[in-house]
Coordinates of C-alpha atoms in Angstrom, one line a residue:
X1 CA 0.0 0.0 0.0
X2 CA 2.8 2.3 1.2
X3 CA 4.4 1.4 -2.1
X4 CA 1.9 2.1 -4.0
X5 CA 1.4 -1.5 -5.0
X6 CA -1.9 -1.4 -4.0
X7 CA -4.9 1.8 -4.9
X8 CA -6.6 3.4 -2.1
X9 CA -9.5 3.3 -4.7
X10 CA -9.6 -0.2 -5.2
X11 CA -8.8 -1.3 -1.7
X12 CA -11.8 0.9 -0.6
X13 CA -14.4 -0.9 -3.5
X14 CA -13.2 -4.2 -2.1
X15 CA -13.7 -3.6 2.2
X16 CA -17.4 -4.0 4.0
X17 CA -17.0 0.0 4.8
X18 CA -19.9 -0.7 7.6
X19 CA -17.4 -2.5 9.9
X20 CA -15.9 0.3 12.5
X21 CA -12.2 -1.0 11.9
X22 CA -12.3 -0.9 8.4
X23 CA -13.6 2.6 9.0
X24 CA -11.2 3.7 10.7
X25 CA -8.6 2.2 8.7
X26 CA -10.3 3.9 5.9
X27 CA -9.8 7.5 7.8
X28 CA -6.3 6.7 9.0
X29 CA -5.5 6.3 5.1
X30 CA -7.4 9.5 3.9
X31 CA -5.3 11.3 6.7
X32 CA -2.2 9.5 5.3
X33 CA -2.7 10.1 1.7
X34 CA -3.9 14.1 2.7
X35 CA -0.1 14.0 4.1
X36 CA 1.6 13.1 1.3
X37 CA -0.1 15.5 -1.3
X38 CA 0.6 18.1 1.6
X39 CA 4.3 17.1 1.6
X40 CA 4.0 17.4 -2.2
X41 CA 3.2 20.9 -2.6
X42 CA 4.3 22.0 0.6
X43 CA 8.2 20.9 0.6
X44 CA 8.6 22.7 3.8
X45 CA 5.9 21.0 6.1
X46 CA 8.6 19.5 8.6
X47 CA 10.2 22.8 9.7
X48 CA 7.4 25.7 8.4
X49 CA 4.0 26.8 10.0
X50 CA 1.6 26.4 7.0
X51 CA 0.2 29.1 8.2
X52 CA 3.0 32.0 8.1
X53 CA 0.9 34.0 10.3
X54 CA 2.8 32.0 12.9
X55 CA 5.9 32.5 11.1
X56 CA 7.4 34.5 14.2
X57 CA 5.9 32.9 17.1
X58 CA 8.0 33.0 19.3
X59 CA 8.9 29.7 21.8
X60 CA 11.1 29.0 24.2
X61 CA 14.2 28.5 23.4
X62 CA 15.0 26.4 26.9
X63 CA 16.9 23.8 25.8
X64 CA 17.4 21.9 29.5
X65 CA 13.5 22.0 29.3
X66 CA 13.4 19.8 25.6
X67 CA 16.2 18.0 26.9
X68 CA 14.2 16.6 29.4
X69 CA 11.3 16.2 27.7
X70 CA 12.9 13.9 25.1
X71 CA 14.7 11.7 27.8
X72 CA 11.6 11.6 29.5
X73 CA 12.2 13.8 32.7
X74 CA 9.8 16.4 33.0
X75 CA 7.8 15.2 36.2
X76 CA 4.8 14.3 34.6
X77 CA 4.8 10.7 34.4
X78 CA 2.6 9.7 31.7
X79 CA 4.6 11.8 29.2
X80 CA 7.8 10.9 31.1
X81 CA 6.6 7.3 30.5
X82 CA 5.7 7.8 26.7
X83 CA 9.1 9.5 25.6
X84 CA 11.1 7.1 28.0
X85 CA 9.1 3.9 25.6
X86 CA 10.2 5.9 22.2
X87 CA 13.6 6.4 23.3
X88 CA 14.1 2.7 24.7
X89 CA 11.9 1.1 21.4
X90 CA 11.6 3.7 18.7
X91 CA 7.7 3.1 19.3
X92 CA 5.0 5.2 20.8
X93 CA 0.9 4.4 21.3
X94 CA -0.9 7.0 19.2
X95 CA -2.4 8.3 21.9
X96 CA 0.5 9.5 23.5
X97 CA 1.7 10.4 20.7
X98 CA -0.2 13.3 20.9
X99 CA -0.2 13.5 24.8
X100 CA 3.1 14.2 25.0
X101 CA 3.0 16.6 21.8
X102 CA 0.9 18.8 23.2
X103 CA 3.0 18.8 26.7
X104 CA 6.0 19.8 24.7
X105 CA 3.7 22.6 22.2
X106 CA 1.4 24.0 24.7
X107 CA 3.0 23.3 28.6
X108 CA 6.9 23.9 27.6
X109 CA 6.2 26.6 24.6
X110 CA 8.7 24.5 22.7
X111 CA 8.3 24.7 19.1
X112 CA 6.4 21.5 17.3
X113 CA 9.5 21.8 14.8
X114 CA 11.5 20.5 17.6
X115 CA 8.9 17.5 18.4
X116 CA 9.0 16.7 14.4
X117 CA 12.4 16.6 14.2
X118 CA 12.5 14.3 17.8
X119 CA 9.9 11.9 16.6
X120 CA 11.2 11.9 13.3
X121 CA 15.0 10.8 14.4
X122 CA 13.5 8.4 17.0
X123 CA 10.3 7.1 16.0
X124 CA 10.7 3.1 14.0
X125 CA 7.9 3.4 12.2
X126 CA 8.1 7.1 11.3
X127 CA 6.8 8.4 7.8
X128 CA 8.2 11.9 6.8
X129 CA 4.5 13.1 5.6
X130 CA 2.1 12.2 8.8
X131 CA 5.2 12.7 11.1
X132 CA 5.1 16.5 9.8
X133 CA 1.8 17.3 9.1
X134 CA 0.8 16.0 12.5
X135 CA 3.4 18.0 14.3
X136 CA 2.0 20.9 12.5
X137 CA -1.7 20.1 13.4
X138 CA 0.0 19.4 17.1
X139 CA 1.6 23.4 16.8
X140 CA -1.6 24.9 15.8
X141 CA 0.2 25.8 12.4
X142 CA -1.2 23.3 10.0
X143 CA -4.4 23.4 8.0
X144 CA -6.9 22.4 9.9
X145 CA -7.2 22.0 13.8
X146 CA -8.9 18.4 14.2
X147 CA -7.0 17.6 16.8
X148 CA -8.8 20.2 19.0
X149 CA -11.6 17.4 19.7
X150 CA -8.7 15.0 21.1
X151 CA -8.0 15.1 24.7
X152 CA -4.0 15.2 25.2
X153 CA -4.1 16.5 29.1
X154 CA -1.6 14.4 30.4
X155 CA -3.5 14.6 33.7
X156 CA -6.5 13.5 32.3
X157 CA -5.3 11.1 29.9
X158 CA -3.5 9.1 32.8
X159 CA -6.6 9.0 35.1
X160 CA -8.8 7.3 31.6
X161 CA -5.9 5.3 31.3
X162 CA -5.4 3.7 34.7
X163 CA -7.9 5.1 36.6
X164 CA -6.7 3.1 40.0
X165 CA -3.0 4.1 39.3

């Protein structure tokens, strides 16, 4: 598929759409395919807000603070807990993925183009097109703001996640 030794098209003719993993499958590959043509025409999606209004953000430049964040130090132990697991296996739940995202975007003011450029050294199973587009939709930058709907509290997402812990 990846390849492109097998069409979206086809594949999407030949599933029963009314089963919910096949849906979701289905939307997982929209979102992927959305990524590449964004990566396409957009040759600077890993390291440039799509949206240049946010050109000159400014972030924090503390770099004990990302430091920690990517050895999985910061205090908060479900993001310390997700970073530690992609630094020991190169693999990180989805979930989290976006968990500790946000921690790094919207608790440390550290710029998404550091995450993107983190996840995209460390991450096994990373793809240049989703990896970027969504650390842009995880920065607020990117084209649209679906992720908005997603809770990422760390907090929060520990307490759904083992609520006895």
């Amino acid at each position: 598929y990846r390849l492109g030794l097998l069409s979206m098209v086809e594949v999407y003719h030949s599933v029963d759409r009314r089963q919910p993993e096949v849906q979701k499958w289905l939307r997982r590959s929209a979102w992927r395919d959305y990524a590449y043509w964004m990566l396409r025409y957009w040759e600077e999606l890993p390291e440039r807000p799509m949206r240049l209004a946010y050109l000159d953000l400014e972030w924090s430049a503390d770099r004990a603070k990302l430091e920690a964040w990517k050895r999985g130090q910061t205090g908060l132990p479900l993001v310390d807990a997700g970073m530690r697991e992609l630094l020991q296996t190169g693999y990180l739940q989805q979930n989290l993925r976006h968990t500790v995202g946000q921690f790094l975007v919207e608790v440390l003011g550290i710029s998404w183009v550091e995450g993107e450029a983190w996840f995209h050294a460390t991450l096994a199973d990373c793809d240049a097109a989703i990896n970027a587009m969504m650390w842009q939709h995880q920065g607020l930058t990117g084209v649209s703001q679906w992720l908005t709907g997603v809770d990422c509290h760390p907090v929060r997402h520990a307490r759904k996640a083992d609520p006895d812990g």
